[in-house]
Tab-separated table of C-alpha atoms and ligand atoms in Angstrom:
chain	number	residue	atom	x	y	z
A	1	MET	CA	-16.111	-7.258	-18.159
A	2	ASN	CA	-14.321	-3.837	-17.840
A	3	PRO	CA	-13.069	-2.766	-21.454
A	4	GLN	CA	-10.050	-1.169	-19.651
A	5	ALA	CA	-8.964	-3.984	-17.762
A	6	ASP	CA	-5.812	-4.256	-19.631
A	7	ASN	CA	-4.695	-1.185	-19.790
A	8	PRO	CA	-2.232	-0.124	-17.170
A	9	LEU	CA	-3.596	2.939	-15.396
A	10	LEU	CA	-0.397	3.003	-13.214
A	11	ASP	CA	3.015	2.257	-14.511
A	12	ILE	CA	5.771	1.956	-11.941
A	13	ARG	CA	9.408	1.416	-12.977
A	14	GLY	CA	12.598	1.127	-10.955
A	15	LEU	CA	11.174	3.030	-8.078
A	16	SER	CA	13.580	3.505	-5.175
A	17	LYS	CA	13.638	6.024	-2.147
A	18	THR	CA	16.288	6.562	0.155
A	19	TYR	CA	16.359	8.641	3.238
A	20	LEU	CA	19.317	10.626	4.354
A	21	GLY	CA	19.965	10.817	7.914
A	22	ARG	CA	21.166	14.269	9.631
A	23	HIS	CA	24.614	15.212	8.818
A	24	ASN	CA	25.916	18.367	10.474
A	25	LEU	CA	28.818	20.055	10.330
A	26	ALA	CA	30.219	18.247	13.553
A	27	ASP	CA	29.596	15.114	11.612
A	28	ARG	CA	31.442	16.186	8.856
A	29	LEU	CA	34.583	17.568	10.790
A	30	SER	CA	34.458	14.396	12.604
A	31	GLY	CA	34.509	12.247	9.508
A	32	ARG	CA	31.145	10.768	10.379
A	33	GLN	CA	29.596	9.199	7.567
A	34	GLN	CA	25.810	10.097	6.612
A	35	THR	CA	23.356	7.460	7.162
A	36	ARG	CA	21.082	6.138	4.462
A	37	VAL	CA	17.936	4.124	4.549
A	38	GLN	CA	16.730	2.579	1.494
A	39	ALA	CA	13.168	2.267	2.264
A	40	VAL	CA	12.075	0.974	-1.205
A	41	SER	CA	14.733	-0.432	-3.749
A	42	ASP	CA	14.152	-0.590	-7.588
A	43	VAL	CA	10.117	-1.410	-7.670
A	44	SER	CA	8.516	-1.827	-10.811
A	45	PHE	CA	4.701	-3.210	-11.294
A	46	ASP	CA	1.807	-1.752	-12.894
A	47	ILE	CA	-1.923	-1.609	-12.034
A	48	ARG	CA	-4.521	-1.896	-14.751
A	49	ALA	CA	-7.537	0.123	-14.442
A	50	GLY	CA	-10.189	-1.228	-12.321
A	51	GLU	CA	-7.712	-3.373	-10.550
A	52	VAL	CA	-6.954	-3.733	-6.641
A	53	LEU	CA	-3.305	-4.610	-6.215
A	54	GLY	CA	-2.697	-5.891	-2.590
A	55	LEU	CA	0.743	-4.897	-1.315
A	56	ILE	CA	1.542	-6.924	2.039
A	57	GLY	CA	4.517	-7.356	4.214
A	58	GLU	CA	5.518	-6.518	7.689
A	59	SER	CA	5.471	-3.171	9.515
A	60	GLY	CA	8.720	-1.189	8.417
A	61	CYS	CA	9.071	-3.126	5.112
A	62	GLY	CA	8.576	0.027	3.091
A	63	LYS	CA	5.122	-0.447	1.772
A	64	SER	CA	3.732	2.734	3.041
A	65	THR	CA	6.766	4.723	1.633
A	66	LEU	CA	5.965	3.138	-1.602
A	67	GLY	CA	2.517	4.320	-1.430
A	68	ARG	CA	3.463	7.848	-0.509
A	69	SER	CA	6.267	8.012	-3.031
A	70	ILE	CA	3.826	6.981	-5.983
A	71	LEU	CA	1.597	10.153	-5.073
A	72	ARG	CA	4.862	11.972	-4.557
A	73	LEU	CA	3.850	12.615	-0.875
A	74	HIS	CA	7.410	11.575	-0.535
A	75	GLU	CA	9.690	12.156	-3.358
A	76	PRO	CA	10.921	9.400	-5.180
A	77	THR	CA	14.594	9.288	-5.249
A	78	THR	CA	14.748	7.026	-8.519
A	79	GLY	CA	12.515	5.891	-10.893
A	80	THR	CA	9.109	6.919	-12.865
A	81	VAL	CA	5.660	6.682	-11.911
A	82	THR	CA	3.496	6.920	-14.877
A	83	PHE	CA	-0.595	7.353	-14.445
A	84	ASP	CA	-2.843	7.211	-17.697
A	85	GLY	CA	0.307	8.004	-19.808
A	86	VAL	CA	1.760	11.047	-17.946
A	87	ASP	CA	5.115	10.419	-16.094
A	88	VAL	CA	4.139	12.147	-12.928
A	89	THR	CA	7.632	12.029	-11.429
A	90	GLY	CA	8.394	14.966	-14.067
A	91	LEU	CA	5.589	17.255	-13.309
A	92	ASP	CA	6.255	20.720	-11.759
A	93	ASP	CA	4.271	21.682	-9.016
A	94	ALA	CA	1.299	23.107	-10.330
A	95	ALA	CA	0.737	20.223	-12.394
A	96	MET	CA	1.266	17.817	-9.702
A	97	LYS	CA	-1.189	19.648	-7.711
A	98	ALA	CA	-3.819	19.337	-10.501
A	99	MET	CA	-2.731	15.348	-10.888
A	100	ARG	CA	-3.501	14.638	-7.089
A	101	ARG	CA	-7.332	15.214	-8.118
A	102	ARG	CA	-7.024	11.991	-9.678
A	103	MET	CA	-4.916	10.250	-7.347
A	104	GLN	CA	-5.639	10.370	-3.824
A	105	ILE	CA	-5.076	8.380	-0.498
A	106	ILE	CA	-6.777	7.033	2.447
A	107	PHE	CA	-4.529	6.941	5.494
A	108	GLN	CA	-4.177	4.356	8.445
A	109	ASP	CA	-5.007	6.354	11.103
A	110	PRO	CA	-8.418	8.275	10.588
A	111	TYR	CA	-8.141	10.492	13.847
A	112	ALA	CA	-4.173	11.873	13.101
A	113	SER	CA	-5.343	12.423	9.604
A	114	LEU	CA	-8.402	14.680	10.232
A	115	ASN	CA	-7.845	18.194	11.330
A	116	PRO	CA	-9.419	18.231	14.882
A	117	ARG	CA	-10.291	22.161	14.385
A	118	ARG	CA	-12.274	21.769	11.237
A	119	THR	CA	-15.885	20.497	10.819
A	120	VAL	CA	-16.588	17.444	8.501
A	121	ALA	CA	-17.986	20.136	6.028
A	122	GLU	CA	-14.409	21.745	5.832
A	123	ILE	CA	-12.336	18.835	5.927
A	124	VAL	CA	-14.133	16.636	3.013
A	125	GLY	CA	-14.635	20.062	1.187
A	126	LEU	CA	-11.211	20.927	1.149
A	127	PRO	CA	-9.918	19.229	-2.016
A	128	LEU	CA	-12.927	20.725	-3.988
A	129	LYS	CA	-11.910	24.146	-2.598
A	130	LEU	CA	-7.920	23.219	-3.570
A	131	HIS	CA	-9.067	22.156	-7.150
A	132	GLY	CA	-11.803	24.622	-7.615
A	133	LEU	CA	-14.352	21.862	-8.206
A	134	ALA	CA	-17.160	23.747	-6.445
A	135	PRO	CA	-17.362	27.483	-7.301
A	136	THR	CA	-20.332	28.454	-4.944
A	137	PRO	CA	-20.887	27.767	-1.366
A	138	ALA	CA	-24.092	26.103	-2.153
A	139	GLU	CA	-22.570	24.063	-4.554
A	140	MET	CA	-19.721	22.711	-2.107
A	141	ARG	CA	-22.474	21.938	0.575
A	142	ASP	CA	-24.390	19.894	-2.094
A	143	LYS	CA	-21.041	17.844	-3.038
A	144	VAL	CA	-20.090	17.433	0.201
A	145	ALA	CA	-23.065	16.106	1.439
A	146	ALA	CA	-23.524	13.582	-1.239
A	147	ILE	CA	-20.273	12.115	-0.837
A	148	VAL	CA	-20.827	12.046	3.186
A	149	GLU	CA	-23.954	10.257	2.428
A	150	LYS	CA	-22.289	7.821	-0.156
A	151	VAL	CA	-19.898	6.923	2.707
A	152	GLY	CA	-22.773	5.644	4.922
A	153	LEU	CA	-22.968	9.346	7.170
A	154	LYS	CA	-25.598	11.889	7.624
A	155	THR	CA	-25.715	15.306	6.471
A	156	ALA	CA	-26.699	16.193	10.195
A	157	HIS	CA	-22.963	15.211	10.639
A	158	LEU	CA	-21.548	17.907	8.562
A	159	ASP	CA	-21.218	20.477	11.332
A	160	ARG	CA	-19.673	17.983	13.798
A	161	TYR	CA	-15.815	17.595	14.743
A	162	PRO	CA	-13.771	14.644	14.350
A	163	HIS	CA	-13.730	13.816	18.017
A	164	GLN	CA	-17.498	13.457	18.053
A	165	PHE	CA	-17.428	10.575	15.832
A	166	SER	CA	-16.146	6.523	16.293
A	167	GLY	CA	-13.093	5.327	14.953
A	168	GLY	CA	-15.102	3.482	11.977
A	169	GLN	CA	-17.029	6.825	11.615
A	170	ARG	CA	-13.663	8.929	10.882
A	171	GLN	CA	-12.686	6.449	8.701
A	172	ARG	CA	-15.428	7.251	6.499
A	173	ILE	CA	-14.793	10.937	6.770
A	174	GLY	CA	-11.310	9.974	5.603
A	175	ILE	CA	-12.903	8.100	2.770
A	176	ALA	CA	-15.052	10.966	1.816
A	177	ARG	CA	-12.155	13.436	1.774
A	178	ALA	CA	-10.302	11.005	-0.394
A	179	LEU	CA	-13.296	10.434	-2.945
A	180	VAL	CA	-15.070	13.847	-3.077
A	181	SER	CA	-12.776	14.996	-5.758
A	182	ASN	CA	-13.792	12.273	-8.018
A	183	PRO	CA	-10.333	10.452	-8.433
A	184	GLU	CA	-9.579	7.390	-10.236
A	185	PHE	CA	-6.652	5.720	-8.188
A	186	ILE	CA	-6.562	5.514	-4.234
A	187	VAL	CA	-3.769	4.095	-2.208
A	188	CYS	CA	-5.536	2.752	0.706
A	189	ASP	CA	-2.678	2.766	3.152
A	190	GLU	CA	-3.774	0.216	6.040
A	191	PRO	CA	-7.319	1.938	5.981
A	192	VAL	CA	-8.578	-0.771	8.518
A	193	SER	CA	-5.508	-1.661	10.659
A	194	ALA	CA	-6.481	1.059	13.294
A	195	LEU	CA	-9.959	-0.034	13.534
A	196	ASP	CA	-11.841	-2.512	15.733
A	197	VAL	CA	-11.977	-5.953	14.331
A	198	SER	CA	-16.141	-5.516	14.144
A	199	ILE	CA	-15.547	-2.311	12.019
A	200	GLN	CA	-13.166	-3.327	9.809
A	201	ALA	CA	-15.554	-5.638	7.874
A	202	GLN	CA	-17.798	-2.865	7.375
A	203	ILE	CA	-15.191	-0.528	5.968
A	204	ILE	CA	-13.821	-3.193	3.697
A	205	GLU	CA	-17.565	-3.607	2.263
A	206	LEU	CA	-17.726	0.181	1.762
A	207	LEU	CA	-14.425	0.385	0.001
A	208	THR	CA	-15.611	-2.666	-2.282
A	209	ASP	CA	-18.904	-1.123	-3.193
A	210	LEU	CA	-17.243	2.397	-3.860
A	211	LYS	CA	-14.876	0.545	-6.081
A	212	GLN	CA	-17.592	-0.966	-8.235
A	213	GLU	CA	-19.863	2.260	-8.006
A	214	MET	CA	-17.215	4.570	-8.814
A	215	GLY	CA	-14.936	2.214	-11.198
A	216	LEU	CA	-11.966	3.007	-8.768
A	217	THR	CA	-8.330	1.275	-8.967
A	218	TYR	CA	-6.906	0.653	-5.479
A	219	LEU	CA	-3.282	0.146	-4.304
A	220	PHE	CA	-4.594	-1.838	-1.145
A	221	ILE	CA	-1.537	-1.623	1.509
A	222	SER	CA	-1.940	-4.155	4.338
A	223	HIS	CA	-0.208	-6.465	6.778
A	224	ASP	CA	-3.012	-8.896	7.077
A	225	ILE	CA	-3.304	-11.435	4.433
A	226	SER	CA	-6.910	-12.194	5.146
A	227	VAL	CA	-7.778	-8.867	3.952
A	228	ILE	CA	-5.521	-8.693	1.311
A	229	GLY	CA	-6.774	-11.934	0.050
A	230	TYR	CA	-10.264	-11.072	0.000
A	231	LEU	CA	-10.005	-7.527	-1.679
A	232	SER	CA	-7.196	-8.148	-4.289
A	233	ASP	CA	-7.076	-9.179	-7.700
A	234	ARG	CA	-3.378	-9.249	-7.604
A	235	VAL	CA	-0.903	-9.412	-4.915
A	236	ALA	CA	2.498	-7.995	-4.174
A	237	VAL	CA	4.538	-9.240	-1.352
A	238	MET	CA	7.236	-6.798	-0.053
A	239	TYR	CA	10.521	-7.760	2.321
A	240	LEU	CA	12.723	-4.918	3.147
A	241	GLY	CA	12.220	-2.351	0.400
A	242	GLU	CA	11.689	-5.223	-2.504
A	243	ILE	CA	8.923	-6.642	-4.142
A	244	VAL	CA	9.921	-10.590	-3.622
A	245	GLU	CA	6.852	-11.911	-5.331
A	246	MET	CA	3.842	-10.868	-7.209
A	247	GLY	CA	0.853	-12.718	-8.961
A	248	PRO	CA	-2.897	-13.439	-9.297
A	249	VAL	CA	-4.579	-13.541	-5.922
A	250	GLU	CA	-5.656	-17.144	-6.629
A	251	SER	CA	-1.964	-18.259	-7.444
A	252	ILE	CA	-0.668	-16.429	-4.437
A	253	LEU	CA	-2.891	-18.078	-1.883
A	254	ALA	CA	-2.683	-21.489	-3.525
A	255	ARG	CA	0.945	-21.901	-4.397
A	256	PRO	CA	2.970	-19.112	-2.926
A	257	ARG	CA	6.386	-19.536	-4.014
A	258	HIS	CA	8.772	-17.450	-1.999
A	259	PRO	CA	9.506	-18.532	1.456
A	260	TYR	CA	8.592	-15.270	3.040
A	261	THR	CA	5.072	-15.154	1.368
A	262	GLN	CA	4.563	-19.009	2.692
A	263	SER	CA	5.729	-17.856	6.139
A	264	LEU	CA	2.853	-15.123	6.018
A	265	MET	CA	0.441	-17.565	4.864
A	266	SER	CA	1.238	-20.251	7.413
A	267	ALA	CA	0.864	-17.996	10.264
A	268	VAL	CA	-2.970	-17.372	9.542
A	269	PRO	CA	-5.023	-20.408	10.103
A	270	GLU	CA	-7.673	-19.513	7.935
A	271	VAL	CA	-6.043	-19.079	5.102
A	272	GLU	CA	-6.327	-22.564	3.115
A	273	THR	CA	-3.357	-22.748	1.009
A	274	SER	CA	-0.366	-25.336	0.440
A	275	ALA	CA	1.363	-23.120	2.718
A	276	ARG	CA	-0.759	-23.746	5.449
A	277	LYS	CA	0.396	-27.317	5.576
A	278	ALA	CA	3.927	-25.875	5.260
A	279	ARG	CA	6.006	-25.453	8.232
A	280	VAL	CA	7.664	-22.253	7.454
A	281	ARG	CA	7.554	-20.281	10.802
A	282	LEU	CA	8.734	-16.578	10.415
A	283	THR	CA	11.688	-16.111	13.200
A	284	GLY	CA	13.684	-13.038	14.413
A	285	ASP	CA	12.587	-9.583	13.502
A	286	LEU	CA	12.857	-7.600	10.265
A	287	PRO	CA	16.493	-6.352	9.760
A	288	SER	CA	17.323	-2.977	9.902
A	289	PRO	CA	16.927	-1.146	6.593
A	290	LEU	CA	20.121	0.707	7.703
A	291	SER	CA	22.299	-2.082	7.346
A	292	PRO	CA	20.146	-4.683	5.370
A	293	PRO	CA	21.822	-8.164	4.728
A	294	ALA	CA	23.936	-8.929	1.572
A	295	GLY	CA	22.443	-11.239	-1.158
A	296	CYS	CA	19.016	-11.965	-0.761
A	297	LYS	CA	17.974	-9.739	1.888
A	298	PHE	CA	15.339	-12.576	3.546
A	299	HIS	CA	18.430	-15.193	3.993
A	300	THR	CA	19.015	-14.318	7.773
A	301	ARG	CA	15.471	-15.424	8.257
A	302	CYS	CA	15.028	-18.109	5.649
A	303	PRO	CA	14.927	-21.837	6.488
A	304	LEU	CA	15.964	-22.550	2.833
A	305	ALA	CA	18.704	-20.345	2.658
A	306	ILE	CA	21.767	-21.939	0.949
A	307	ASP	CA	25.489	-20.471	0.523
A	308	ILE	CA	24.602	-18.454	-2.709
A	309	CYS	CA	21.537	-16.820	-0.685
A	310	ARG	CA	24.046	-15.044	1.626
A	311	LYS	CA	26.231	-13.548	-1.362
A	312	THR	CA	24.024	-13.056	-4.571
A	313	ALA	CA	20.613	-11.494	-4.838
A	314	PRO	CA	18.058	-13.820	-6.549
A	315	ARG	CA	16.401	-12.260	-9.925
A	316	THR	CA	12.663	-11.961	-10.383
A	317	GLU	CA	11.501	-15.064	-12.495
A	318	PRO	CA	8.383	-16.085	-13.723
A	319	VAL	CA	6.456	-19.073	-12.550
A	320	GLY	CA	3.586	-19.087	-14.704
A	321	ASN	CA	0.161	-17.497	-15.344
A	322	GLY	CA	1.724	-13.699	-14.547
A	323	HIS	CA	3.006	-14.898	-11.153
A	324	GLN	CA	6.763	-14.031	-10.496
A	325	ALA	CA	9.067	-14.530	-7.514
A	326	ALA	CA	12.650	-13.755	-6.658
A	327	CYS	CA	14.468	-16.660	-4.897
A	328	HIS	CA	17.435	-18.768	-5.709
A	329	ARG	CA	15.317	-22.080	-4.950
A	330	LEU	CA	12.035	-21.544	-6.620
A	331	ALA	CA	12.290	-24.840	-8.783
A	332	GLU	CA	12.677	-26.769	-5.558
A	333	ASN	CA	11.305	-24.812	-2.766
A	334	LEU	CA	7.413	-26.518	-2.801
A	335	SER	CA	9.344	-30.127	-2.206
A	336	LEU	CA	11.765	-28.944	0.196
A	337	LEU	CA	9.228	-27.448	2.481
A	338	ASP	CA	8.292	-29.710	5.570
A	339	PRO	CA	4.669	-30.617	5.647
A	340	VAL	CA	2.673	-30.867	8.898
A	341	GLN	CA	2.016	-34.297	9.912
B	401	LIG	FE1	15.721	-18.152	0.972
B	401	LIG	FE2	17.722	-18.300	-0.592
B	401	LIG	FE3	15.140	-17.955	-1.719
B	401	LIG	FE4	16.390	-16.021	-0.247
B	401	LIG	S1	17.036	-16.845	-2.519
B	401	LIG	S2	14.024	-16.824	-0.148
B	401	LIG	S3	17.338	-16.982	1.362
B	401	LIG	S4	15.953	-19.818	-0.424
């Protein structure tokens, strides 16, 4: 058992991220309002040391923005991110740079995230250089070679360029770059969704093994409930910038309480849950975050929506065993769902 299992390594309170649209002089003179997109709205959760929190939702729901805001790659608009007791939202540039050694990210698209003009040795060695972790070229080469081998590549690959690798190998380079500074927390931002299905399983196994070996903590972002169900200890479900349900993975898979979570699961035949038997079909597109629906943001697509859902946002309520959800019909929604015959 991990003795640190109950300590929150990361504590996020009231995190929001709003992007402002362009608003030039002509816009101001004509009285045109500046557009605002609230990508993340008042999100709070913690992640314990050694835990994998899976974050799931459709494309465009704000999950990548949330991951990047936690690392301050995108500056949060409001809220706090406390990492190992330190409020990272209050750090100056130098202190934040030092903190990034401990908080890293693996990006979705390994090709776009690797500099095509740099060799593997240069790409993977860059964090060591930035953080002063390898004072001599020989130490740099040794540390880079060690992590490259740990992620399943060969030292013979060190002087090659990203275009000389397959998609799976490129993601291994991205993983090596994230891990070379020996971080504790990693945002895995859809790390397998750009890969062939046959390669996805290898990368998932690699991330699982590295987590055990290096004692890592992950925020694992994905739109794939099978991947999230396999890897996560707890799951947070995001819809239009809000966490609508969160809980232990077994509880979320066996008894999802929010109609949105139920609809995500009923779309995947191999996920064996009560939701599989529920006819909760997700229809229509995600509404634009430029003009989110009033009340419960899911009401435009929810088969269980009633009057209050269109006017009042539901509060997040506990439903037992660390499981919580935000829905006006929590008490009744399981019995209301229409079982498949
Ligand atoms: Fe559906 Fe209403 Fe619950 Fe929102 S609050 S998920 S609209 S039932």
